[in-house]
Coordinates of C-alpha atoms in Angstrom, one line a residue:
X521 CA 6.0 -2.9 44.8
X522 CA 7.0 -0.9 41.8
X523 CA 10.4 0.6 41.9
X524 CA 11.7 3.2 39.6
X525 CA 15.2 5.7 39.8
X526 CA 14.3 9.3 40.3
X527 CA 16.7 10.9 37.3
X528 CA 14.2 8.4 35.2
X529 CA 10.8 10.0 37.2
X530 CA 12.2 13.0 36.2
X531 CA 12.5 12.7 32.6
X532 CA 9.2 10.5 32.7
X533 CA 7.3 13.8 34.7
X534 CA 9.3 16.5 32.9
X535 CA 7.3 19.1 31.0
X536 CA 7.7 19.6 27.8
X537 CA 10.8 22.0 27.2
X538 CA 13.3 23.0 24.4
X539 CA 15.5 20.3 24.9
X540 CA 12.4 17.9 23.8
X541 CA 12.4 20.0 20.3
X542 CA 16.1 20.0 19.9
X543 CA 16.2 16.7 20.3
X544 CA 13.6 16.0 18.1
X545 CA 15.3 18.0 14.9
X546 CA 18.8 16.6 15.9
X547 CA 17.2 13.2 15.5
X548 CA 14.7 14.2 12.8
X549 CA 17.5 15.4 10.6
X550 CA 19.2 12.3 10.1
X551 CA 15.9 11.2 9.3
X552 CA 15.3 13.8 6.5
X553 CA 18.8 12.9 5.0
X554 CA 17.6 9.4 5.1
X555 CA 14.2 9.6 3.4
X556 CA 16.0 12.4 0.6
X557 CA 18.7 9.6 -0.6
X558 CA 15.9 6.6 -0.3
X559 CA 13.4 8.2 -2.3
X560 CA 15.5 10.5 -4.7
X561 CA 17.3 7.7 -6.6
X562 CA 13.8 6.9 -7.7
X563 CA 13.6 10.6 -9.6
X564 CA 17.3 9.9 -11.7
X565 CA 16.7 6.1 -12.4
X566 CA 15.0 7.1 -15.9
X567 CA 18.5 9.8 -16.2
X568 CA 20.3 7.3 -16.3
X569 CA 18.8 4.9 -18.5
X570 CA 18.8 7.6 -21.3
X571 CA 23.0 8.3 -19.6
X572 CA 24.0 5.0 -20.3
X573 CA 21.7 2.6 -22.3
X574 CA 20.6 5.2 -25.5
X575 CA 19.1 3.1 -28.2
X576 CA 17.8 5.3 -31.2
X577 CA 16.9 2.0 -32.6
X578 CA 13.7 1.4 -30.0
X579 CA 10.7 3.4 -29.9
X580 CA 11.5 4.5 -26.1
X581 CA 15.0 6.3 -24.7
X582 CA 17.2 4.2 -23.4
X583 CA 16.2 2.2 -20.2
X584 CA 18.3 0.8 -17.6
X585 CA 18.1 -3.1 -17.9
X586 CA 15.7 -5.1 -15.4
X587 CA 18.3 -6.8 -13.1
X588 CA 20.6 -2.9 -13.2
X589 CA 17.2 -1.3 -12.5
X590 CA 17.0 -3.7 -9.3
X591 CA 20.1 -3.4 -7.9
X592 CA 20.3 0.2 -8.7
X593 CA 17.4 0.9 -6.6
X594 CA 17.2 -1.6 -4.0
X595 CA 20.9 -2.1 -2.5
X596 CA 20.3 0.9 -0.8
X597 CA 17.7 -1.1 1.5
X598 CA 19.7 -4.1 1.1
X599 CA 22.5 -2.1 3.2
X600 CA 19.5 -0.3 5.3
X601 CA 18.6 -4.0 6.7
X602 CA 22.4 -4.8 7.2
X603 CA 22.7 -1.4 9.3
X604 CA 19.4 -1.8 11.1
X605 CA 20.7 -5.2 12.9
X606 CA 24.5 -4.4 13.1
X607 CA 24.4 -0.6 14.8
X608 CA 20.9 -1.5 16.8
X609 CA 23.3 -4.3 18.6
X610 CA 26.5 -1.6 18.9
X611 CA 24.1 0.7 20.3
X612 CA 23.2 -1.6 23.1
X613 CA 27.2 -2.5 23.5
X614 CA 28.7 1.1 23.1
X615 CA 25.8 3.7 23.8
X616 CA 23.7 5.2 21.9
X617 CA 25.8 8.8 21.4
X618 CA 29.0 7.0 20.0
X619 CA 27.6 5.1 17.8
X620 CA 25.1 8.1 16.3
X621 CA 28.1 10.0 15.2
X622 CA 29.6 7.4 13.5
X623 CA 26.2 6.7 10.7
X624 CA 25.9 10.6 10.2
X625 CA 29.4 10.4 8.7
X626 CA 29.1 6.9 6.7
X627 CA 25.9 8.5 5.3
X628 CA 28.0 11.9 4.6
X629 CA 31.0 10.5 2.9
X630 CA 28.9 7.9 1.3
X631 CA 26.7 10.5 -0.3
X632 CA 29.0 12.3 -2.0
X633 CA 30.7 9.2 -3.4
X634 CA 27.3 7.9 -4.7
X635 CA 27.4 11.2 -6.6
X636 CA 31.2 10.6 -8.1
X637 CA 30.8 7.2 -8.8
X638 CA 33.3 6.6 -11.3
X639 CA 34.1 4.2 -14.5
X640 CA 34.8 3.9 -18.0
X641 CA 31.7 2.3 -19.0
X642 CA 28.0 1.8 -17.8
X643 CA 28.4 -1.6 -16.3
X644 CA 31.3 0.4 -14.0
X645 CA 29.7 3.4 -13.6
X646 CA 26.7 1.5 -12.1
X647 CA 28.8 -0.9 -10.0
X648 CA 30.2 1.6 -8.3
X649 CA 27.0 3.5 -7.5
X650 CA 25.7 0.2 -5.7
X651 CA 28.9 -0.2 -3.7
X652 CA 28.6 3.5 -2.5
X653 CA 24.6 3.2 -2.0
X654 CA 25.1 0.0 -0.4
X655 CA 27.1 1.5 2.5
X656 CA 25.4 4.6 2.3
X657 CA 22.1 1.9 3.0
X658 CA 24.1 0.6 5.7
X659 CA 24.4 4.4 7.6
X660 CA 20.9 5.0 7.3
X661 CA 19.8 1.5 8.5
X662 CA 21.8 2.8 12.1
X663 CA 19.7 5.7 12.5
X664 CA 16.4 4.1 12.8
X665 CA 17.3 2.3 16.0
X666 CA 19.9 5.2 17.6
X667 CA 17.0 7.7 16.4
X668 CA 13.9 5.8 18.2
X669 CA 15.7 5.1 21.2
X670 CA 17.3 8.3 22.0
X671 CA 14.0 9.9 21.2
X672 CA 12.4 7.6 23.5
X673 CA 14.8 7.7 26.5
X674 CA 15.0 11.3 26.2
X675 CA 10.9 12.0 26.1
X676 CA 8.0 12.2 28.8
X677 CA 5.5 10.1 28.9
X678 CA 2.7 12.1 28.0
X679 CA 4.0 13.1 24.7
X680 CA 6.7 10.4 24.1
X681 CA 4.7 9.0 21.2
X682 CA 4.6 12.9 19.4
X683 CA 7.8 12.7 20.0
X684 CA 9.3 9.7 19.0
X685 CA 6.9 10.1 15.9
X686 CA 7.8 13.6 14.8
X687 CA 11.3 12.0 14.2
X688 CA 9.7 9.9 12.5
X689 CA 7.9 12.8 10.2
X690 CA 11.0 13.9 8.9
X691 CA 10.7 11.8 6.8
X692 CA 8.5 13.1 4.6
X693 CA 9.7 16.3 4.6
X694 CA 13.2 14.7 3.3
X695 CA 11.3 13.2 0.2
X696 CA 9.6 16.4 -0.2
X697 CA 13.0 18.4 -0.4
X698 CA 14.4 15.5 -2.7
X699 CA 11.8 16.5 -5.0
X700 CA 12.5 20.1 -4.6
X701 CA 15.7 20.0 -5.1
X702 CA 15.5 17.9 -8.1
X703 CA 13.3 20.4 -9.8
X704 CA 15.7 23.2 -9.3
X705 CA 18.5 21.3 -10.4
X706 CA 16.4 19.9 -13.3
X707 CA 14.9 23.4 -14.2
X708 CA 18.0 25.1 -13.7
X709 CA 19.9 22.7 -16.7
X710 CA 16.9 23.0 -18.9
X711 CA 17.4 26.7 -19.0
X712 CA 20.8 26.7 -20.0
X713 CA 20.6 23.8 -22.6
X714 CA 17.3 24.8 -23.7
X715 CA 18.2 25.1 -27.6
X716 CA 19.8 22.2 -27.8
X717 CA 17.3 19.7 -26.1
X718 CA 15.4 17.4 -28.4
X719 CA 12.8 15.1 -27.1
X720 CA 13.1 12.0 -28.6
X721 CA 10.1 11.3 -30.9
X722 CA 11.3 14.3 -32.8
X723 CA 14.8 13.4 -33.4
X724 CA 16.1 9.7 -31.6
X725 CA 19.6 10.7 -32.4
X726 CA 19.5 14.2 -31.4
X727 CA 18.1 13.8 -28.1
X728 CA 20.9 11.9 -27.0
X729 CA 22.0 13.1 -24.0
X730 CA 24.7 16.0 -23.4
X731 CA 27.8 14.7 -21.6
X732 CA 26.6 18.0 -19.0
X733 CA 24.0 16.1 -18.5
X734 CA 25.7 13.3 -16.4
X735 CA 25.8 16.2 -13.6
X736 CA 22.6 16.2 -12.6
X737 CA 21.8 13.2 -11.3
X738 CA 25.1 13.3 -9.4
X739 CA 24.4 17.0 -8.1
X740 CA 21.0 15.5 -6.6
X741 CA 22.3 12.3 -5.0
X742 CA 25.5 14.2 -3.6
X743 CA 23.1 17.4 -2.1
X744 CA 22.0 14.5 0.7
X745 CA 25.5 14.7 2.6
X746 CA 24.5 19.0 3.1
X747 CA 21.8 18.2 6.0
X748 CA 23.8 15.1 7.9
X749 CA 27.0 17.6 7.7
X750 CA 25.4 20.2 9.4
X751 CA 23.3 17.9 12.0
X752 CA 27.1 16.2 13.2
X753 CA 28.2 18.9 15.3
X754 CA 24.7 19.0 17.4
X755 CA 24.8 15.3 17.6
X756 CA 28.6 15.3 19.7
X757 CA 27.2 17.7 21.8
X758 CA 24.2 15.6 23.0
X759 CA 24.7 13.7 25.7
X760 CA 24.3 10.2 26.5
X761 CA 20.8 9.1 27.4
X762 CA 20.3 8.6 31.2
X763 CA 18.6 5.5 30.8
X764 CA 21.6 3.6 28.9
X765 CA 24.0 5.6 31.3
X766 CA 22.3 4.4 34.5
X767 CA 20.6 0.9 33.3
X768 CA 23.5 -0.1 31.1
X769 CA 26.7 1.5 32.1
X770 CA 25.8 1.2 35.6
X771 CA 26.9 5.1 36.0
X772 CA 24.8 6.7 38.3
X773 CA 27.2 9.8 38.8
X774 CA 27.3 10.6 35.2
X775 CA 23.5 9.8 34.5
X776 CA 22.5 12.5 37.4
X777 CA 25.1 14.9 36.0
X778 CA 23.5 14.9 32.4
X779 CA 20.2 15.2 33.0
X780 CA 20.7 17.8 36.0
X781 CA 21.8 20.3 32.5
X782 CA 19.6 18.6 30.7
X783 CA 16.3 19.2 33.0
X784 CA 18.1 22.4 34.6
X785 CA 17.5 20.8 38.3
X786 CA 19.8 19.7 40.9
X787 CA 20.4 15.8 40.5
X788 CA 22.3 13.8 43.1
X789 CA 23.9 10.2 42.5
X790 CA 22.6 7.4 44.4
X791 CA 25.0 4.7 43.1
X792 CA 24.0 2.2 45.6
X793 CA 20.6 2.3 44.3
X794 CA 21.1 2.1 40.3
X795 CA 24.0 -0.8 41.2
X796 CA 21.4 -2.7 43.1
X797 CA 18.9 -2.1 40.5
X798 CA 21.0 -3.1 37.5
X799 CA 22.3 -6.4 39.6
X800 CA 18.6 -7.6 40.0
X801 CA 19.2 -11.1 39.1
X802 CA 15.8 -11.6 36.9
X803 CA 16.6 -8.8 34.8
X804 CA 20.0 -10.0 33.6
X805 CA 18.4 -12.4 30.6
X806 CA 20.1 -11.5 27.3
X807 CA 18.1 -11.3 23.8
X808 CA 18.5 -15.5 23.2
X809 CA 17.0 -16.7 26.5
X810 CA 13.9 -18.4 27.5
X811 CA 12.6 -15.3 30.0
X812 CA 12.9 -13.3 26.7
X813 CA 10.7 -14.8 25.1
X814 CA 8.7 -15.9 28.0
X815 CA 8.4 -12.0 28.6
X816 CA 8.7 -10.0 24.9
X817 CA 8.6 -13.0 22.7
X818 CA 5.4 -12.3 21.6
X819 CA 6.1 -8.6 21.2
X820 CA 9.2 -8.8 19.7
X821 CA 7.2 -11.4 17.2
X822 CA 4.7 -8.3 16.6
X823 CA 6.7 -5.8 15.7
X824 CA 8.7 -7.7 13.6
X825 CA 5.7 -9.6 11.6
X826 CA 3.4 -5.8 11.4
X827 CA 6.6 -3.6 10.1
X828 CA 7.4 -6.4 7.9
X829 CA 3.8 -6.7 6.2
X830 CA 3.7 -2.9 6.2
X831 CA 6.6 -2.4 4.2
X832 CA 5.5 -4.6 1.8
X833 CA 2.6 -3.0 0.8
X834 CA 4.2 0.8 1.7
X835 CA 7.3 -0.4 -0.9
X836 CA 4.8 -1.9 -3.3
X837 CA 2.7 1.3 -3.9
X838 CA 5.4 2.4 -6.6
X839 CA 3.7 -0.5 -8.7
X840 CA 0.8 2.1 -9.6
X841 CA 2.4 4.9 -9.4
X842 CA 3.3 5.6 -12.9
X843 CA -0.4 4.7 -13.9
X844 CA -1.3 7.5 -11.2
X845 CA 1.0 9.9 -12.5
X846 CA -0.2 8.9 -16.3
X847 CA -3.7 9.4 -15.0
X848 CA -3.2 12.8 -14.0
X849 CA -1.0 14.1 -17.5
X850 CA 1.9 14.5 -14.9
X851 CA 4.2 11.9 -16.7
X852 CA 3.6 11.9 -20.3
X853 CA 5.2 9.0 -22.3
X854 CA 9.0 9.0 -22.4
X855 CA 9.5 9.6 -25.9
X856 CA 7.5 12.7 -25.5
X857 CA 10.1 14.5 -23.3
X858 CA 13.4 15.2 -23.4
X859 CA 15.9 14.0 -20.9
X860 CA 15.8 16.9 -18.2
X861 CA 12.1 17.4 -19.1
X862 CA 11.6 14.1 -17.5
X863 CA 13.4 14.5 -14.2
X864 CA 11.6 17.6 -13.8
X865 CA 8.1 16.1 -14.7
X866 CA 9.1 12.9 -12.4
X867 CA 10.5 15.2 -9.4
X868 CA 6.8 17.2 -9.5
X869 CA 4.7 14.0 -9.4
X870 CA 7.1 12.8 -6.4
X871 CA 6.8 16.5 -4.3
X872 CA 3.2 16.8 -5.2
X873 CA 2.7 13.0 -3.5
X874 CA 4.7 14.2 -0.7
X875 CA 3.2 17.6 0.4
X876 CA -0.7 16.5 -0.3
X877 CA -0.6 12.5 1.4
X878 CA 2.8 11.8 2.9
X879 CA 3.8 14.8 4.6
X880 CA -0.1 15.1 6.3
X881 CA -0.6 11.7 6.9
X882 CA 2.9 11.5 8.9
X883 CA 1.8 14.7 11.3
X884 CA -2.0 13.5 11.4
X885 CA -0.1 10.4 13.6
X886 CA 2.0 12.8 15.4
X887 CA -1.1 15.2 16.3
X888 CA -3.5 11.5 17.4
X889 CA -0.6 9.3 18.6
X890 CA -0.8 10.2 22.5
X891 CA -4.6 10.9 22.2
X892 CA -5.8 7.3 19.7
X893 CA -3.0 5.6 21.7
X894 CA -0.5 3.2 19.4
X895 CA -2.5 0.2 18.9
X896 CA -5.9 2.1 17.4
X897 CA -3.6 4.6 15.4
X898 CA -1.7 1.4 13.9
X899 CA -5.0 -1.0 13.6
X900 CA -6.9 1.6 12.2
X901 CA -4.5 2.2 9.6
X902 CA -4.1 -1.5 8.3
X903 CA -7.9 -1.3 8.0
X904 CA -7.9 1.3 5.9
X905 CA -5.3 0.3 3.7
X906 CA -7.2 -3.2 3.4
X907 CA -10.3 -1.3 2.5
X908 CA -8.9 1.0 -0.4
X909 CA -6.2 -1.8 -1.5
X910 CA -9.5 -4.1 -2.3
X911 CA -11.3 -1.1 -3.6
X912 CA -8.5 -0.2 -6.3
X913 CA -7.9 -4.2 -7.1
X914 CA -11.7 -5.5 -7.4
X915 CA -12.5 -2.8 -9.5
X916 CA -9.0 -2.0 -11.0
X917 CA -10.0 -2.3 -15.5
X918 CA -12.8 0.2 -14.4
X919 CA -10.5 2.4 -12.7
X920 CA -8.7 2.9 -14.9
X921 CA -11.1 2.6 -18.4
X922 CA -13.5 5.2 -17.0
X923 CA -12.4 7.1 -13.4
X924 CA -8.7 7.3 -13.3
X925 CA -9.4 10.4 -10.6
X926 CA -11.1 8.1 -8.3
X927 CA -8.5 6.0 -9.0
X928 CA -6.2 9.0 -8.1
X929 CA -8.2 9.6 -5.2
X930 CA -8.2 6.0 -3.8
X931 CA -4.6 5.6 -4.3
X932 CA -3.8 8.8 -1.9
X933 CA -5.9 7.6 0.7
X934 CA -3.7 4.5 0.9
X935 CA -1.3 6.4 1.2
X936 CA -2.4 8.7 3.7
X937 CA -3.3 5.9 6.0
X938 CA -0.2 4.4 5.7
X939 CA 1.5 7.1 7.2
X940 CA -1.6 8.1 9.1
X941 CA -1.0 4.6 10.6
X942 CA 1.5 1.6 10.7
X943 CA 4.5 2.9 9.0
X944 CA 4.8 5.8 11.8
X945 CA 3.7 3.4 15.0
X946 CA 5.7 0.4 13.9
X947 CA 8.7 2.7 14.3
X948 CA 7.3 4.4 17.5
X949 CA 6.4 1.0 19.4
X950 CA 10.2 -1.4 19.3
X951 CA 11.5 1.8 20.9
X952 CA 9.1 1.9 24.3
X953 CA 8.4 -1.6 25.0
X954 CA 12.1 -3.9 25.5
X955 CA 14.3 -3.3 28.3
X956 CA 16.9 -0.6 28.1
X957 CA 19.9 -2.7 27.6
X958 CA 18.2 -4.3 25.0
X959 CA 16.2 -1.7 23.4
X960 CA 18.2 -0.9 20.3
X961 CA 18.9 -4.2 19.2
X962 CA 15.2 -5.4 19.3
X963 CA 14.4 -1.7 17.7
X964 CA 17.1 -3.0 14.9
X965 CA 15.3 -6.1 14.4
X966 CA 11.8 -5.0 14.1
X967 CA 13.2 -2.7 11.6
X968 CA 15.4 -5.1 9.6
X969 CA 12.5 -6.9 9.4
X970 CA 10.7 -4.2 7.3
X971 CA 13.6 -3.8 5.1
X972 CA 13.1 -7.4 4.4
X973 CA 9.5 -6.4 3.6
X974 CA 10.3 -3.8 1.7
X975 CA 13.0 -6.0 -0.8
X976 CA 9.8 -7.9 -0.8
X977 CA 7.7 -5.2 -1.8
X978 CA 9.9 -4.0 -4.3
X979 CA 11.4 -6.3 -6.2
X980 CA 9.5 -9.4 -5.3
X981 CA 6.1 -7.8 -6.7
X982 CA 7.8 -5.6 -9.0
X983 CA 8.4 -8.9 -10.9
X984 CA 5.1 -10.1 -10.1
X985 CA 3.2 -7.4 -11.4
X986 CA 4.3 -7.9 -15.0
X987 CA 1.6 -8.4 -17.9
X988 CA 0.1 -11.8 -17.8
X989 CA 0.5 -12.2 -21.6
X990 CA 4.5 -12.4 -23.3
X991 CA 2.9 -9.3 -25.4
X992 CA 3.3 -7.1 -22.7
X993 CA 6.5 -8.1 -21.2
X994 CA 8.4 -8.1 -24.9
X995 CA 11.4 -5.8 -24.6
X996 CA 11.4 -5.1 -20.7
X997 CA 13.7 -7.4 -19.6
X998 CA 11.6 -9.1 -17.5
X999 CA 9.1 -12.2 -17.0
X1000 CA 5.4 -13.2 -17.0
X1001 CA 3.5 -12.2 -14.4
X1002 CA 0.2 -12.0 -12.5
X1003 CA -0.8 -8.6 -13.3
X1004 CA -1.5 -5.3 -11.1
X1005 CA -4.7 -6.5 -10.5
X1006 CA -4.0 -10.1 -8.5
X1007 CA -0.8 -8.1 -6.9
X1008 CA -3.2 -5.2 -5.7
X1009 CA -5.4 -8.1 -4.4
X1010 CA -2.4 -10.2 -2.8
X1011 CA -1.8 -6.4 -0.8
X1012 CA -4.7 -6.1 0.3
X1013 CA -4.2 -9.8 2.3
X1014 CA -1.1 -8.3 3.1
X1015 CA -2.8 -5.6 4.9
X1016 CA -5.5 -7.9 6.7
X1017 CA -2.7 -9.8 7.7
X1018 CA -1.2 -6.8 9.7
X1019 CA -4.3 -5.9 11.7
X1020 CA -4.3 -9.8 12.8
X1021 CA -0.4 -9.4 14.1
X1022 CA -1.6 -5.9 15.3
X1023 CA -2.8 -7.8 18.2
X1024 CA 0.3 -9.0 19.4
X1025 CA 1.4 -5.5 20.1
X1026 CA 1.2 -3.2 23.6
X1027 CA -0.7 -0.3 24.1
X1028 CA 2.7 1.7 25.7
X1029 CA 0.5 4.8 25.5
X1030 CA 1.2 7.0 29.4
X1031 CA 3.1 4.4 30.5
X1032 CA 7.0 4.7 31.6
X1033 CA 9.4 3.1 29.7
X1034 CA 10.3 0.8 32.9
X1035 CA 6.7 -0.4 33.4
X1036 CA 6.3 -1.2 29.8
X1037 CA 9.5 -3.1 29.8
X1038 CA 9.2 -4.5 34.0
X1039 CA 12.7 -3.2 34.8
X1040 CA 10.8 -1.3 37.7
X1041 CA 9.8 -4.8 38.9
X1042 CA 10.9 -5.7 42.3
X1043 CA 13.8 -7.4 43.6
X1044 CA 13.7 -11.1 45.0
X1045 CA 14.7 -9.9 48.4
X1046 CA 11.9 -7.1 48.7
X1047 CA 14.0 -4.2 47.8
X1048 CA 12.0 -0.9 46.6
X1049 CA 14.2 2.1 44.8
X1050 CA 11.2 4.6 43.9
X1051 CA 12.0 8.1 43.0
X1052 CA 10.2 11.3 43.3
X1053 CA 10.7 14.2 41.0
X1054 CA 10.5 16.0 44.1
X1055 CA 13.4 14.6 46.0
X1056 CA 16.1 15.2 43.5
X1057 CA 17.6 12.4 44.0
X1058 CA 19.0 9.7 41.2

């Protein structure tokens, strides 16, 4: 006989009210702030090349060297992975609200350090960038698991998925305001130095950059600590979920008095009820133990192995996007442009993305997600990205010799499935399916796992999609490899391999959070504890 605590009927029954959507933009903002310092480094990486490495000598600006380019770029999700598995476990240990404050504020004070990073001389200058984006990584990485779960404790279960997904979505409205931003700030400067900005073609030495210059890209990077400052405040004032409150820290009389201001009904503890629930001995196994894995082993195995492949081809994609933008005349070559000319011409290629496949293809998933149901959403989506992966590698010289539009064209719908698909439901699922008390850490996991995709993704084929010939490497810094073509073709395994680890997955769609994880199981000695939004009893 199923059992299950009415204070968590109640949530699972509730109707939809404005709780639910402040929630949601509590949780979605710290999800904005994390996409806008991710993704906006990307649009000041070719700043400060022309910043700190000028050569007149070449016949490009300066670039920043290979391995500075790397780390620049990727120790953010280097510290994303730390923060994933190290605040997913504290959120299990501490609860979910004490922990949350505590990444807004590494991610605030870490932003606006990113943006005074200090030294003498490049090599400093850029060191201490990658300590501050490191930690700044490491604040982000806590918010996936404290934002899934909270999401998902707090929701119904008819439109948990939207829900938990529309968090999610703020994401790509955070790398749609990092673009914005970045073209004000860009356009802005190139009003006020526009007499004295030379691109370099025309003059080498005179379109070395102004020293005024150095405060763009440290105006865009700090702007990411505005939306987490102003989400901290709203984030105290939530209070703990009830299912870590009741299921974890064992306190019923706290739990009902929560949610009774939450829901706006009359609650009434039943501590006998949540103690003999939480002392049921075959729900005691930690994380390492053989009913683990006898019971989520395999799920915990497929949402680790699908967000992992995912973020390897999601990370990838920025191998053809400067062919993409090239294709289109939105990125002309470097020497053709002056310095702010290119942040502003990189920043419009990065909002355009954003508003026509990223930002769509996150709220078609939000719109399907309790209609599809998880699993087809997330299947569906690795077989697109198969399909159009193959179709721009088998092809590619023609592409790009005689159609670059349909390559254009092909390249968006990637992306749209992507987000229409396995990068929103691999972040939706790790939050529904474990057991409360272990919920964040698995969700941590499954999400450190993607990081490691995505340091996969890109670095791993950033090198490997080099020129196959020395002729096309000279001068870059970096090796031999096997060409855009063979990596588009190794992605597109990539994402076969997905819909094949797809399987290992639940369909948590209308489902409580209780069945999906058997917490509402039933005791040894026969003992039932239901719960009936009716009642009003916890």
């Amino acid at each position: 006989m199923a059992r299950e605590l009415a204070v968590l009927n109640a949530l699972d029954v509730a109707k939809t009210q404005w709780y639910h959507f402040t929630a949601i933009v509590i949780a979605g903002m710290g999800f904005f702030t994390d996409a806008y310092d991710l993704f906006c480094i990307s649009i000041v990486t070719k700043l400060l090349g022309r910043i700190y490495y000028p050569d007149i000598h070449n016949s490009k600006p300066g670039n920043l060297p290979a391995p500075i380019q790397a780390a620049v770029t990727g120790v953010a999700l280097c510290g994303t992975l730390a923060g994933q598995l190290f605040f997913g476990w504290l959120g299990d240990k501490m609860g979910r609200k004490r922990v949350y404050g505590l990444t807004l504020m590494l991610m605030v004070v870490c932003s606006i350090a990113s943006g005074l990073s200090f030294g003498k001389t490049a090599k400093g200058v850029m060191a201490t960038l990658c300590f501050f984006r490191f930690w700044l990584g490491f604040g982000i990485g806590g918010d996936y698991p404290l934002s899934a779960t909270i999401m998902s404790e707090y929701a119904n279960k008819k439109t948990r998925g939207a829900f938990i997904a529309a968090v999610f979505a703020m994401q790509g409205f955070g790398i749609l305001a990092g673009g914005i931003f970045s073209l004000i700030v860009s356009a802005a400067f190139q009003h006020k130095y526009r007499h004295t900005l030379v691109k370099f073609e025309t003059n080498a030495e005179a379109s070395i950059v102004l020293p005024a210059f150095d405060y763009v890209w440290r105006i865009i990077l700090m702007f990411g600590a505005f939306p987490a400052a102003l989400t901290y405040y709203w984030r105290m004032k939530m209070p703990e979920t009830a299912r870590y409150t009741a299921l974890v820290a064992r306190n019923a009389k706290q739990a009902a008095a929560d949610m009774s201001k939450v829901l706006e009904v009359e609650l009434q503890a039943e501590e006998d009820k949540v103690r003999k629930f939480t002392e049921t001995e075959n729900l005691k196994y930690g994380l390492f133990t053989r009913e683990f894995a006898k019971r989520h082993g395999l799920h915990l195995l497929g949402t680790t192995t699908t967000w992992f492949l995912l973020d390897i081809a999601f990370y990838s994609q920025n191998l053809f996007q400067k062919d993409i933008f090239t294709a289109v005349g939105w990125i002309p070559p470097a020497k053709q442009m002056n310095a702010i000319e290119e942040v502003f011409k990189i920043a419009k290629a990065q909002t355009l993305i954003a508003l026509f496949s990223t930002v769509p293809g996150y709220w078609f998933t939000v719109a399907f997600i309790d209609i599809m149901g998880r699993f087809a959403i997330q299947l569906m989506g690795f077989f697109f990205m198969t399909v159009f992966m193959f179709a721009l590698a088998i092809p590619y010289y023609h592409w790009k010799a005689h159609d670059k539009y349909g390559f254009v064209i092909m390249y968006s719908l990637t992306f749209f499935f992507s987000n229409f698909g396995p990068n929103a439901t691999t972040f939706v699922v790790p939050a529904e399916i474990f057991p409360a008390r272990l919920r964040s850490t698995c969700h941590g996991l499954s999400a450190a796992a993607g990081k490691a995709g995505a340091i996969v993704g890109a670095f791993g084929f950033l090198y490997a999609a080099q020129g196959t010939h020395e002729a096309e490497v000279a001068g870059t810094g970096y090796n031999k490899g096997i060409g855009i073509k063979n990596s588009l073709i190794m992605l597109g395994v990539v994402n076969c391999l997905g819909m094949l680890f797809t399987l290992l997955v639940p369909e948590p769609n209308g489902k409580s959070l209780e069945e999906l994880s058997g917490e509402n199981e039933d005791t040894s000695d026969g003992l039932e504890l239901e719960g009936s939004s009716k009642t009003g009893h916890v």
